[in-house]
Coordinates of C-alpha atoms in Angstrom, one line a residue:
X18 CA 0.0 0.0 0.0
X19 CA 1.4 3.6 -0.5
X20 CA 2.3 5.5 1.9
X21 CA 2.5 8.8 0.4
X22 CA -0.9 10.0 2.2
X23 CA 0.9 9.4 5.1
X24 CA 3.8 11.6 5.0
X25 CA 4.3 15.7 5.3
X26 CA 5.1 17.3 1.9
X27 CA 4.7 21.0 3.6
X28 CA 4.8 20.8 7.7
X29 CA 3.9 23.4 9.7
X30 CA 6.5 26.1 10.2
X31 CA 6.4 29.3 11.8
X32 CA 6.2 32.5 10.0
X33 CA 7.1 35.9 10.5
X34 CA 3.9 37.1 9.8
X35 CA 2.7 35.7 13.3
X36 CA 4.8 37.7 15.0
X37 CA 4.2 41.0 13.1
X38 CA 2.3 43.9 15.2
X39 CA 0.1 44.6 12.4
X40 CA -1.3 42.3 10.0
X41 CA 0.7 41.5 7.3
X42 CA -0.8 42.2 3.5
X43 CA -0.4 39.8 0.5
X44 CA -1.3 40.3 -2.9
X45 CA -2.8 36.8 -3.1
X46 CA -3.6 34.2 -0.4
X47 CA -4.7 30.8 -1.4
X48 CA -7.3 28.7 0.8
X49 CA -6.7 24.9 0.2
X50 CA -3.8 22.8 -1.1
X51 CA -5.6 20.4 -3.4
X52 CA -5.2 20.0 -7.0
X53 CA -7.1 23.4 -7.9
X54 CA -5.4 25.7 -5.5
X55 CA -1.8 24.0 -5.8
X56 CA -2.8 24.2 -10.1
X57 CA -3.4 28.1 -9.3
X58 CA -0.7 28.9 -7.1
X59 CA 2.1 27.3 -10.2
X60 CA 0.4 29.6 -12.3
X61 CA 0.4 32.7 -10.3
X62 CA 4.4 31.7 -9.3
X63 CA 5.2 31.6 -13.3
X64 CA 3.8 35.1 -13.9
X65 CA 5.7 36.6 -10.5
X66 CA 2.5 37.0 -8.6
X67 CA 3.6 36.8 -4.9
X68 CA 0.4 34.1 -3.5
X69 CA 0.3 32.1 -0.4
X70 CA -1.0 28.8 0.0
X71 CA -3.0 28.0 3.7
X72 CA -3.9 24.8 4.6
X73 CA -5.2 23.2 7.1
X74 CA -3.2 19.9 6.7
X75 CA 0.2 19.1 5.8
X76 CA 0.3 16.6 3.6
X77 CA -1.4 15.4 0.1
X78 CA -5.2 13.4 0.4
X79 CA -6.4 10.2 1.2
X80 CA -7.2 7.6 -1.7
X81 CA -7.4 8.0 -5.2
X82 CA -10.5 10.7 -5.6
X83 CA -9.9 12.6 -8.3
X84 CA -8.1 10.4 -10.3
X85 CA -9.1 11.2 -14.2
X86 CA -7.0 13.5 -15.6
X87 CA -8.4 14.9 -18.8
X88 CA -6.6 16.4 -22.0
X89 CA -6.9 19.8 -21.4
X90 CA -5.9 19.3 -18.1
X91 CA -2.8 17.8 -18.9
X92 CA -2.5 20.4 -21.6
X93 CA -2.5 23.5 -18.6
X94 CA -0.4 21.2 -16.5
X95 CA 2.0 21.3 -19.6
X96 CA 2.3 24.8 -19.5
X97 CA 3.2 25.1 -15.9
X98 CA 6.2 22.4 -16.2
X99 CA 4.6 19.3 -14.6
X100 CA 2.1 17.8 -17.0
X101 CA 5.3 15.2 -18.4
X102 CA 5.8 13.8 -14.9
X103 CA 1.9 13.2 -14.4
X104 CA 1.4 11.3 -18.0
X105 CA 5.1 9.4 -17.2
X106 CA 3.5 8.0 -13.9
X107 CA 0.2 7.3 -14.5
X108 CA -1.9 5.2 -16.8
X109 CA -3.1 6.8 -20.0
X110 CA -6.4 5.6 -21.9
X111 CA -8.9 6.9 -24.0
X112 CA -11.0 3.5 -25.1
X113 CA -13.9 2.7 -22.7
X114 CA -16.7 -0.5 -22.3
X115 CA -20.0 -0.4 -21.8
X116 CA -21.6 -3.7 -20.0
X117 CA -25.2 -5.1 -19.4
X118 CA -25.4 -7.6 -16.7
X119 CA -22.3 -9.0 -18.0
X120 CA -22.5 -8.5 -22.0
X121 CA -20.7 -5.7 -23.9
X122 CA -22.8 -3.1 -25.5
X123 CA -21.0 -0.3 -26.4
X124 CA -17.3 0.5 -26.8
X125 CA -16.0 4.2 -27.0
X126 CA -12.9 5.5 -28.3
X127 CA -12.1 9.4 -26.6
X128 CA -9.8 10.6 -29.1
X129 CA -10.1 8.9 -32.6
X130 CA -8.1 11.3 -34.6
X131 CA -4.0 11.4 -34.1
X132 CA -1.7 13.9 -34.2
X133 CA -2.2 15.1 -30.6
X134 CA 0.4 15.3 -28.0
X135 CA -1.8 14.1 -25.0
X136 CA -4.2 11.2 -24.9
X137 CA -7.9 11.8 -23.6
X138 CA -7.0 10.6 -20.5
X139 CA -4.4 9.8 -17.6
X140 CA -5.2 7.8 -14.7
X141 CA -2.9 9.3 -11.5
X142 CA -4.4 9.2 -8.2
X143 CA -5.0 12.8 -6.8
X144 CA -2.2 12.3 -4.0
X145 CA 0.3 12.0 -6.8
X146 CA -0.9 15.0 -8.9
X147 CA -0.9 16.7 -5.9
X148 CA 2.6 15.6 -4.5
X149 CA 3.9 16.5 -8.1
X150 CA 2.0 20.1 -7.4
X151 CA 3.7 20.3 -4.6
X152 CA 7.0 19.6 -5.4
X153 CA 7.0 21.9 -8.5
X154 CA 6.0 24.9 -6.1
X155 CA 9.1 24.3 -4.6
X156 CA 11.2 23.7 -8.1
X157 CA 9.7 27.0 -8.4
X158 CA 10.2 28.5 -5.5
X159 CA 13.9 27.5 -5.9
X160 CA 13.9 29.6 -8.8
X161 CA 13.4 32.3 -7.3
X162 CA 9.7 33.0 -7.7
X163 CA 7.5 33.5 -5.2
X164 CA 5.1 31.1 -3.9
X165 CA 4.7 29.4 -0.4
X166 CA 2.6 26.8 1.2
X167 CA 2.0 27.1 5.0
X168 CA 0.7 23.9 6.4
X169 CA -1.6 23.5 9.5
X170 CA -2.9 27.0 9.0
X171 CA -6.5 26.7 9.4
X172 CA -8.7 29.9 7.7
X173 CA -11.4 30.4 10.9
X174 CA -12.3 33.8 10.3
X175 CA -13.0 36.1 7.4
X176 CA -14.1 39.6 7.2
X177 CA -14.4 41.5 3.3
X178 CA -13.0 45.1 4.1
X179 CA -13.3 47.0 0.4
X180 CA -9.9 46.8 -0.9
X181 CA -8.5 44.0 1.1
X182 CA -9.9 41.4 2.9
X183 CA -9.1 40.3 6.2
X184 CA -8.0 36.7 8.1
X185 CA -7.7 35.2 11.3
X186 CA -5.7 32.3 11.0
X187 CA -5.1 29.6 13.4
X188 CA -2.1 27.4 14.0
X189 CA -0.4 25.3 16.1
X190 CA 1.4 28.2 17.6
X191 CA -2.2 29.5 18.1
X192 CA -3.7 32.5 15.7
X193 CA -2.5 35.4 13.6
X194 CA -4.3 37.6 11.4
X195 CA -3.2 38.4 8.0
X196 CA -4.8 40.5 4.9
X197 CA -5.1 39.7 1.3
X198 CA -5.5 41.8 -1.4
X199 CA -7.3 38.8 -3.0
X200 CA -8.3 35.9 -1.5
X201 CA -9.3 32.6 -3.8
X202 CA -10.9 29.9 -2.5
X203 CA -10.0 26.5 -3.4
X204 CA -11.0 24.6 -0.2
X205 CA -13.4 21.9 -1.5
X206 CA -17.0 21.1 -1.1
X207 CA -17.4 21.5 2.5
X208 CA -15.7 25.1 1.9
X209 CA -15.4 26.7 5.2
X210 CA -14.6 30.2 3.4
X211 CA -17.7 30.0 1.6
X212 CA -19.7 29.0 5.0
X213 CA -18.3 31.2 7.0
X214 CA -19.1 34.3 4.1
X215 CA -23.2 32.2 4.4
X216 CA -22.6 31.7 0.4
X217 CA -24.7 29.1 -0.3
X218 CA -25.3 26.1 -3.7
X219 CA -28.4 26.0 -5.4
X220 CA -28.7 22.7 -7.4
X221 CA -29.8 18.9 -6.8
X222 CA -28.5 16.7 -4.6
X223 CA -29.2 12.8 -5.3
X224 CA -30.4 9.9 -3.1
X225 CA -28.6 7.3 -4.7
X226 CA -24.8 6.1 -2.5
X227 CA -22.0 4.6 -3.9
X228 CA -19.2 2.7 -2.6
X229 CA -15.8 4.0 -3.9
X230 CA -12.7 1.6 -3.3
X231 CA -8.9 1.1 -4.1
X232 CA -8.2 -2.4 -4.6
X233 CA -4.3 -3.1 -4.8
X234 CA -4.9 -6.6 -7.3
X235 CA -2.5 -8.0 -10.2
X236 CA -5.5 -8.8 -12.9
X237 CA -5.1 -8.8 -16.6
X238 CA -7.5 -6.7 -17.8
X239 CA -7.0 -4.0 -20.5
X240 CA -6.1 -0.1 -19.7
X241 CA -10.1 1.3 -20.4
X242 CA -12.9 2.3 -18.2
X243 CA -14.9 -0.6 -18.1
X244 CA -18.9 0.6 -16.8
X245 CA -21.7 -2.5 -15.9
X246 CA -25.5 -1.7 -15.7
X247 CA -27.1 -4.0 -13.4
X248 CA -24.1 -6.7 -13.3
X249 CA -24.4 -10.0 -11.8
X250 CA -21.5 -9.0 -9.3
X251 CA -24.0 -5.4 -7.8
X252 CA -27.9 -6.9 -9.3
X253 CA -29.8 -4.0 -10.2
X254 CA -27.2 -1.1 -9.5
X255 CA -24.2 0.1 -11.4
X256 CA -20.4 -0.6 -11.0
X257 CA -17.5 1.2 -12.6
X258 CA -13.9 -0.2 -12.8
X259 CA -10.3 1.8 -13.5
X260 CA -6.9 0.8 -13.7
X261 CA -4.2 3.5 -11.9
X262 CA -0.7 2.9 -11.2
X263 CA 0.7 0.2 -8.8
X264 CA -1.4 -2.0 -9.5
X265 CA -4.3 -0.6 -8.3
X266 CA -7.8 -0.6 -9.3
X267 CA -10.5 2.2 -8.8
X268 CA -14.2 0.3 -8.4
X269 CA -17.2 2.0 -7.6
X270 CA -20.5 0.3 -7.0
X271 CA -23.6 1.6 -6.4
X272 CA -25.9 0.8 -3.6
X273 CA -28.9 2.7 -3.4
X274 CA -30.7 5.0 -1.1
X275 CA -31.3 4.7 2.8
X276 CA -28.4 2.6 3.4
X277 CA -26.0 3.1 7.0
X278 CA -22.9 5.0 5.4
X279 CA -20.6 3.7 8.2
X280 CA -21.8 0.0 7.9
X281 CA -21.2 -0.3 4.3
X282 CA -17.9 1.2 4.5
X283 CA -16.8 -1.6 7.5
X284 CA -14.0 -4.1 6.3
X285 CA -16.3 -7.0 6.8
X286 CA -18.7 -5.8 4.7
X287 CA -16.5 -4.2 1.6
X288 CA -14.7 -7.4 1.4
X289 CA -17.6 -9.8 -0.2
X290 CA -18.5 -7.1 -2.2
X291 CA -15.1 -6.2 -3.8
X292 CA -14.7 -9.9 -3.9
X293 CA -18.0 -10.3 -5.6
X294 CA -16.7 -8.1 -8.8
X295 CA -13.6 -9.6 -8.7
X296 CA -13.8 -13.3 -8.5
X297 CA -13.4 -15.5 -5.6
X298 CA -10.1 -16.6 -6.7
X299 CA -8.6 -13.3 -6.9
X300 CA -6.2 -12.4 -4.2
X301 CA -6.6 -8.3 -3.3
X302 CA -5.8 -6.1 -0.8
X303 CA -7.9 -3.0 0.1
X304 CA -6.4 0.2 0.3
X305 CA -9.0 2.9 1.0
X306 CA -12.9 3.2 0.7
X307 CA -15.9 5.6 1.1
X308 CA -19.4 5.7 0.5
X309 CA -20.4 9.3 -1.6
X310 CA -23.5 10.3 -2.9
X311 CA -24.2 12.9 -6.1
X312 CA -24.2 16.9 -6.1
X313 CA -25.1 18.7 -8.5
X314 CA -24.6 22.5 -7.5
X315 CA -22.9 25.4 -7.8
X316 CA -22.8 29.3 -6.3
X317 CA -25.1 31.8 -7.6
X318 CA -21.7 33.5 -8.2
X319 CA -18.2 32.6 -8.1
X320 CA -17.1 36.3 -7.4
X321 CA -17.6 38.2 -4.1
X322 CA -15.7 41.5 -4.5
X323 CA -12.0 40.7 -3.5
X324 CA -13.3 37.0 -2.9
X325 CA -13.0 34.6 -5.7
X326 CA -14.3 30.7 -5.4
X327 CA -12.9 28.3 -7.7
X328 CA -13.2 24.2 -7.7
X329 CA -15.1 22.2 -5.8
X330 CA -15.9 24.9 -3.7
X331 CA -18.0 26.9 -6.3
X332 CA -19.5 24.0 -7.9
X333 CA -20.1 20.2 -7.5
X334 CA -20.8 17.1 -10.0
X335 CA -20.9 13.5 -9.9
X336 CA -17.8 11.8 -9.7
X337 CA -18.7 9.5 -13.5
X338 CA -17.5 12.2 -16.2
X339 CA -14.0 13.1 -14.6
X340 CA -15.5 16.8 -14.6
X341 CA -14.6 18.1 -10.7
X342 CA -11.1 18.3 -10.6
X343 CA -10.6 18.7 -14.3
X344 CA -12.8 21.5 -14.7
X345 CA -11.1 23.5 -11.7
X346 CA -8.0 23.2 -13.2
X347 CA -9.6 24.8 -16.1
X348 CA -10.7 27.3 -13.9
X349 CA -7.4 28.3 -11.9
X350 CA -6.2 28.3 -15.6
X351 CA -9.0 30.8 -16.4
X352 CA -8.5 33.0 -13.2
X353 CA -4.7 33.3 -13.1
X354 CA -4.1 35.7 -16.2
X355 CA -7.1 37.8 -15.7
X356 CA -5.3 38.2 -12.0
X357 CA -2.5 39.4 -13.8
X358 CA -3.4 41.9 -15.8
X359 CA -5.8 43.7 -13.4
X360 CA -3.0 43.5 -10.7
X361 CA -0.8 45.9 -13.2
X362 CA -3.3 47.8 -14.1
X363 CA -3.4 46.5 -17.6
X364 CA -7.0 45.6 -17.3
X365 CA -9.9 46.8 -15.4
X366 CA -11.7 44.6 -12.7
X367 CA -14.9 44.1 -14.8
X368 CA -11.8 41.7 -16.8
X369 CA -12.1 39.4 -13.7
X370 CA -16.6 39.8 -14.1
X371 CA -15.7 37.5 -16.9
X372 CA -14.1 34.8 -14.8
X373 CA -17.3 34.3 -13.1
X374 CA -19.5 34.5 -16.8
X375 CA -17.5 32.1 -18.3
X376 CA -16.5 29.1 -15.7
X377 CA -20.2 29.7 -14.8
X378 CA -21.4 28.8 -18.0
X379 CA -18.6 26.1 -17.5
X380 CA -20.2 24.7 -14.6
X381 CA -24.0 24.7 -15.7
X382 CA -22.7 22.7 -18.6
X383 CA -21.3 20.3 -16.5
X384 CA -24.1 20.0 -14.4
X385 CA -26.7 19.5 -17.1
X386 CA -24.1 16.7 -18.6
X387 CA -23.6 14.7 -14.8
X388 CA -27.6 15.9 -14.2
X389 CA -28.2 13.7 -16.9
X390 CA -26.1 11.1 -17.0
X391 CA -26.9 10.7 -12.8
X392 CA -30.7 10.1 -14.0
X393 CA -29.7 7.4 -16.9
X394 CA -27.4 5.6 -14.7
X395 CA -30.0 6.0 -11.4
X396 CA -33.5 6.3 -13.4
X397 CA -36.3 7.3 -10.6
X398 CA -39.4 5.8 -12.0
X399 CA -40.3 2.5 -13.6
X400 CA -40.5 3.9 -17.5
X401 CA -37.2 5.6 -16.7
X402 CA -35.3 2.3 -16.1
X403 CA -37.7 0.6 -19.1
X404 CA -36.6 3.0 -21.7
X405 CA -33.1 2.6 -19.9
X406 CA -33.1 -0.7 -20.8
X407 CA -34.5 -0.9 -23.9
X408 CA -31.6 1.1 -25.1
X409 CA -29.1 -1.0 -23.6
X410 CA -30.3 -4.2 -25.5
X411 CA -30.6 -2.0 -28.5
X412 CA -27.3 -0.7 -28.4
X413 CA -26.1 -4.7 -28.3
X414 CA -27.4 -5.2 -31.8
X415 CA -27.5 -1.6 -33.8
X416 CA -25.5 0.8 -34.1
X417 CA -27.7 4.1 -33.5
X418 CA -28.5 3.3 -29.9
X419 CA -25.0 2.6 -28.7
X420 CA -24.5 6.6 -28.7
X421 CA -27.4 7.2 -26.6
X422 CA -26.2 5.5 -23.5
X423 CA -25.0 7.9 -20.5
X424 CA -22.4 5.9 -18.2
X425 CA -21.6 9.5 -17.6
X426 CA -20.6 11.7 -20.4
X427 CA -16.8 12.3 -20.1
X428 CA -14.9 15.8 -19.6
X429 CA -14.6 18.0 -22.4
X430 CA -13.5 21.5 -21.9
X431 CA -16.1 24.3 -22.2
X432 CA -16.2 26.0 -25.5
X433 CA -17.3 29.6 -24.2
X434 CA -19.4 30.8 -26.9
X435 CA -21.2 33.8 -26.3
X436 CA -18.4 35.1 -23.9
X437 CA -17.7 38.8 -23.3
X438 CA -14.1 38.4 -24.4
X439 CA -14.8 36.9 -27.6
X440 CA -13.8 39.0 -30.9
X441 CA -14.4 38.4 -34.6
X442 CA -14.9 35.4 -36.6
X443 CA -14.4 36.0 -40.2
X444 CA -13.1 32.6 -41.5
X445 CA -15.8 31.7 -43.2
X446 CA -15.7 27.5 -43.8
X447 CA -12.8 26.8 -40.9
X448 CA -13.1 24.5 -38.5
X449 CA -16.1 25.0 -36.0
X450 CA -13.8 23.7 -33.3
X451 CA -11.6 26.2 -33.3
X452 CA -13.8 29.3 -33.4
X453 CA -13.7 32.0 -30.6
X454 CA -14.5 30.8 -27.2
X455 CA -13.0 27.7 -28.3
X456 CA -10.1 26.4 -26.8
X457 CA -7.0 25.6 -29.4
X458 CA -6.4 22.3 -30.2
X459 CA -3.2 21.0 -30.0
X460 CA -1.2 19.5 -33.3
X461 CA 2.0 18.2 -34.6
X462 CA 4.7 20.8 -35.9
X463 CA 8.2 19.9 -37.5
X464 CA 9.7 20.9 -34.0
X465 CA 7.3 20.0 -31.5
X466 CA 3.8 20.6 -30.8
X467 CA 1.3 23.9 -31.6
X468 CA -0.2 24.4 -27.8
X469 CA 3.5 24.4 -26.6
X470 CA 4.5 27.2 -29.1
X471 CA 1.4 29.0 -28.2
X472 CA 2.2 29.1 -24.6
X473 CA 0.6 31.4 -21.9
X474 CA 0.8 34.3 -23.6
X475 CA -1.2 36.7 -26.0
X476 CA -0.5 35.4 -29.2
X477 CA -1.0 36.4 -32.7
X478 CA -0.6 33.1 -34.9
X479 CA -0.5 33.0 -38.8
X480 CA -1.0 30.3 -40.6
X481 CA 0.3 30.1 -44.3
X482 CA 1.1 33.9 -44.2
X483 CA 3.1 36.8 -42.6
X484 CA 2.4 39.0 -39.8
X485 CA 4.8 41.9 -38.2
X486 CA 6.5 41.1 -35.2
X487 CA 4.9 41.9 -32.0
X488 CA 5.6 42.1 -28.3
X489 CA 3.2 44.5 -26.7
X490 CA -0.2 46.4 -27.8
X491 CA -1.3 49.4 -26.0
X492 CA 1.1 48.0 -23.1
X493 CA 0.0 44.3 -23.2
X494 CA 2.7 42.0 -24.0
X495 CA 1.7 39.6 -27.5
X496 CA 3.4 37.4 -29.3
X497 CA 3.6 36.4 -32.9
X498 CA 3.6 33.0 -33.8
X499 CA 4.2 32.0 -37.7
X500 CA 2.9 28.6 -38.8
X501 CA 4.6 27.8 -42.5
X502 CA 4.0 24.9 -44.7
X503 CA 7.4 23.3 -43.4
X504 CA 6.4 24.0 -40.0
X505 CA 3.2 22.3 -40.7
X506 CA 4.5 19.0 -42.1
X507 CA 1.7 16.8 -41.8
X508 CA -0.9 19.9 -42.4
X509 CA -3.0 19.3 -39.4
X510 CA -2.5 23.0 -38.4
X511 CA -4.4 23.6 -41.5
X512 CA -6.7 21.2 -41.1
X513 CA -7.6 22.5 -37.7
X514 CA -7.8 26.1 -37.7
X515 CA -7.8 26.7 -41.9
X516 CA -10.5 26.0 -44.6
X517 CA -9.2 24.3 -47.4
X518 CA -6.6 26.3 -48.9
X519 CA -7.5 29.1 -46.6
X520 CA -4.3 30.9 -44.9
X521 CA -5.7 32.4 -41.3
X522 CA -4.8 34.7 -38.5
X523 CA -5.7 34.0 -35.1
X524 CA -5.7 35.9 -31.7
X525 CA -5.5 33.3 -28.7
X526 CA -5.4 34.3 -25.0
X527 CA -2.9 33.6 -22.2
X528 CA -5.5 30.3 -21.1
X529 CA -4.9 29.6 -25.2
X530 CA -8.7 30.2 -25.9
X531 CA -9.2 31.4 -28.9
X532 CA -10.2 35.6 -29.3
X533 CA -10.6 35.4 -32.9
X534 CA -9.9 34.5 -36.4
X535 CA -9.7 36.1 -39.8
X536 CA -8.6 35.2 -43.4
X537 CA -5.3 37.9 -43.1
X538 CA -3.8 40.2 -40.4
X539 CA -5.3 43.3 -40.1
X540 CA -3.7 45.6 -37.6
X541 CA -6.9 47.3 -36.5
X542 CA -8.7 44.2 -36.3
X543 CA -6.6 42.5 -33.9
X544 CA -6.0 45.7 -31.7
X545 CA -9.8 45.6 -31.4
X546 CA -9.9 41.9 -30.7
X547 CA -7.2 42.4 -28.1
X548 CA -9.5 45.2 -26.4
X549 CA -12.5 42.5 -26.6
X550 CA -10.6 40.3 -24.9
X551 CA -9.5 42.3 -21.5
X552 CA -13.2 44.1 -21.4
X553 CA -11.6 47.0 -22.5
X554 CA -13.9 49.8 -25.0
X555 CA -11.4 51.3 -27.4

């Protein structure tokens, strides 16, 4: 069994701030050391912005949880420095099963097309991503840019004071208070910032438990996410199997409403049923269990003044999608370079509105997709679970029905149309993939790989023609990226972003969201784009 859990990555240690006569001010403090706030703080390090992690723990989580990380995930991760180190140690996969009782219905395949640097998906259990987090903070931190994680300092008191907002923090050394020029909250479901602001989640919240185990077992089964409606092994429920490194297997099985939460999760009683789904001859050791039940629910708003929720603790889904932890990374991502600029001034604060708009719309589309999916794979009436059915046996012998299962739709980042930021799209005929709001997708060059060249930058890329060099408009620092035919050796830039025979200019964002597109570079065009995109009125 691993240990890891087990053993202080950041320990408490005493800082000079609790022995300061006056509360000492931060540009950004950090509530939570999971993989959202820890994905936040790398970000803020690379672009210099001084942040502060609190925690009320010292070391990384218990079990596997979160342990699906998606494409675009691994893409931001990537861009920070550490995304190489996740993919290396955990599983990747992008094929997945669907089962009925014990008959194969429906097989999926994720990411069909090649010429992508990252696979849909890479199993890593969420102490690993978070040790690697952790350890890249302090890469970082070596490097001379500043970011800190204080462990076993607990947020218990918070008070919103206009420009600032104010903390009483409590350690082992007893309590300090401290002040923020922005506070983010990235302390989970139970968030005690947003209780102790009375925030509250509007949203469902499901009767239906489910059992979540890591099984450490040596089985030869293939790397794919294997789903069961009613198997023999959980009659009338569901059950959901992954592999994940060291041999270890992530099973979930459903088991219904009104059940004793502590019971189930007893040794004696997880046993027969983990030994139910594996076999009887199958030797396993368990490693961690819970018992969770489905949320679907987020905050009104994600921005309160100089308080900012992100994660888990602004919005909650079912666990069969992969869409908590995934989508707030996407949100840290999101929330970082709008930071930035309105920190120097380079954008106003109605630039950080536009957070809360777009991983808003972000959320309710993950809500509606795990809403959904929650009612196919828990129907709450008789002709629910009929018409369930009826497509599962359908989907055994044509080929139409096989798409209209829900095992629980998987993550896809949000494309934000309709978005404040967005600019112009005149490329008639491209790709509606990578319009604005979208964002880019990643391909092959003759040196490496597109998302990599874009970076986390502004960026003015042209494809198939020229554009002048850039590095800052009206003070905002751009860069210009030129895509040529050689560069594009196996023309799946063009195929991605260009109509045929099209050449095509594009404006992406620090997050690599696309601003807009046009046929050629015009200079007024993208200085009005550029406006668009920091809620700026030129």
């Amino acid at each position: 069994m691993n240990k890891i859990f087990e053993t202080p990555l950041y320990p408490y240690k005493r800082s000079a701030d609790q022995d300061a006569v006056t509360p000492v001010r931060h540009p950004v403090i950090i509530i939570g050391a999971g993989p959202i706030g820890l994905t936040l703080a790398a970000d803020l390090a690379l672009k210099n912005i001084p942040a502060i992690v609190l925690d009320d723990n010292d070391k990384v989580s218990f079990g596997s949880r979160a342990v699906c990380i998606s494409k675009r995930a691994l893409e931001i991760l990537d861009r920070l420095g550490c995304g190489t180190r996740c993919v290396d140690r955990g599983v990747t996969w992008g094929t997945g099963k669907v089962l009925f009782h014990d008959r194969e219905v429906f097989r999926f395949d994720l990411l069909p097309e090649a010429g992508h640097r990252r696979s849909a998906f890479v199993n890593l259990q969420q102490y690993y991503l978070e040790q690697f987090l952790v350890e890249h903070l302090g890469t970082l931190r070596a490097q001379g840019h500043p970011v800190e994680i204080r462990g076993c300092h607990k947020l218990v008191g918070i008070k919103p004071a206009g420009d600032h907002v104010a903390l009483e923090v409590e350690t082992p050394d007893g309590k300090y208070d401290l002040e923020a020029d922005w506070l983010i909250a990235c302390d989970g479901a139970n968030s005690p910032t947003r209780t102790m602001l009375g925030l509250g989640f509007a949203g469902r919240v499901f009767e239906d438990n489910f059992l979540i185990a890591d099984v450490s077992v040596d089985i030869d089964l293939p790397t794919e996410r294997r789903f069961w409606f009613d198997p023999p092994f959980n009659p009338g429920q569901s059950a959901l199997m992954h592999r994940q490194p060291d041999n270890t297997w992530r099973i979930d099985l459903q088991l219904g409403q009104g059940i004793d939460k502590a019971r189930e999760t007893r040794r004696e009683n997880v046993i027969p049923r983990l030994r139910e789904a594996l076999g009887p001859d199958v030797d396993f050791e368990l490693e961690w269990v819970s018992v969770y039940t489905f949320q679907c629910r987020r905050m009104e708003m994600f921005c309160h003044g100089r308080v900012l929720f992100a994660g888990d603790s602004a919005h909650q889904v079912s666990p069969f999608g992969a869409r908590g932890a995934n989508s707030g990374i996407q949100d840290a991502e999101n929330l970082a370079w709008k930071l930035d600029l309105v920190r120097q001034g380079l954008a106003p604060g109605a630039l950080l509105d536009t957070y809360a708009v777009e991983r808003q719309q972000a959320a309710d589309e993950n809500i509606l997709a795990s809403t959904r999916s929650t009612d196919f794979i828990s129907p709450k009436s008789e002709i629910s679970r009929a018409f369930r059915d009826a497509v599962l046996d359908l989907a055994e012998r044509t080929e139409f029905a096989g798409p209209l299962i829900n095992s629980g739709r998987l993550s896809v980042p949000c494309i934000h149309d309709g978005s404040p930021l967005n600019g112009a799209d005149n490329l008639p005929g491209a790709p509606a993939l990578t319009r604005p709001g979208a964002p880019a997708s990643d391909a092959p060059l003759a040196d490496g790989w597109l998302l990599d060249r874009l970076g986390g930058a502004f960026t003015v890329m042209a494809i198939g023609c020229a554009v002048p060099a850039m590095e800052k408009i009206d003070g905002i620092p751009v860069q210009t990226l030129i895509i040529s035919d050689d560069d594009d050796a196996n023309g799946l830039v063009r195929a991605r972003y260009c109509d045929d025979g099209q050449t095509a200019v594009y404006l992406t964002r620090p997050d690599q969201h696309i601003v807009a597109r046009w046929p050629e570079f015009d200079e007024a065009a993208v200085f009005d784009a550029l406006a668009s995109a920091l809620a700026l009125t030129r």
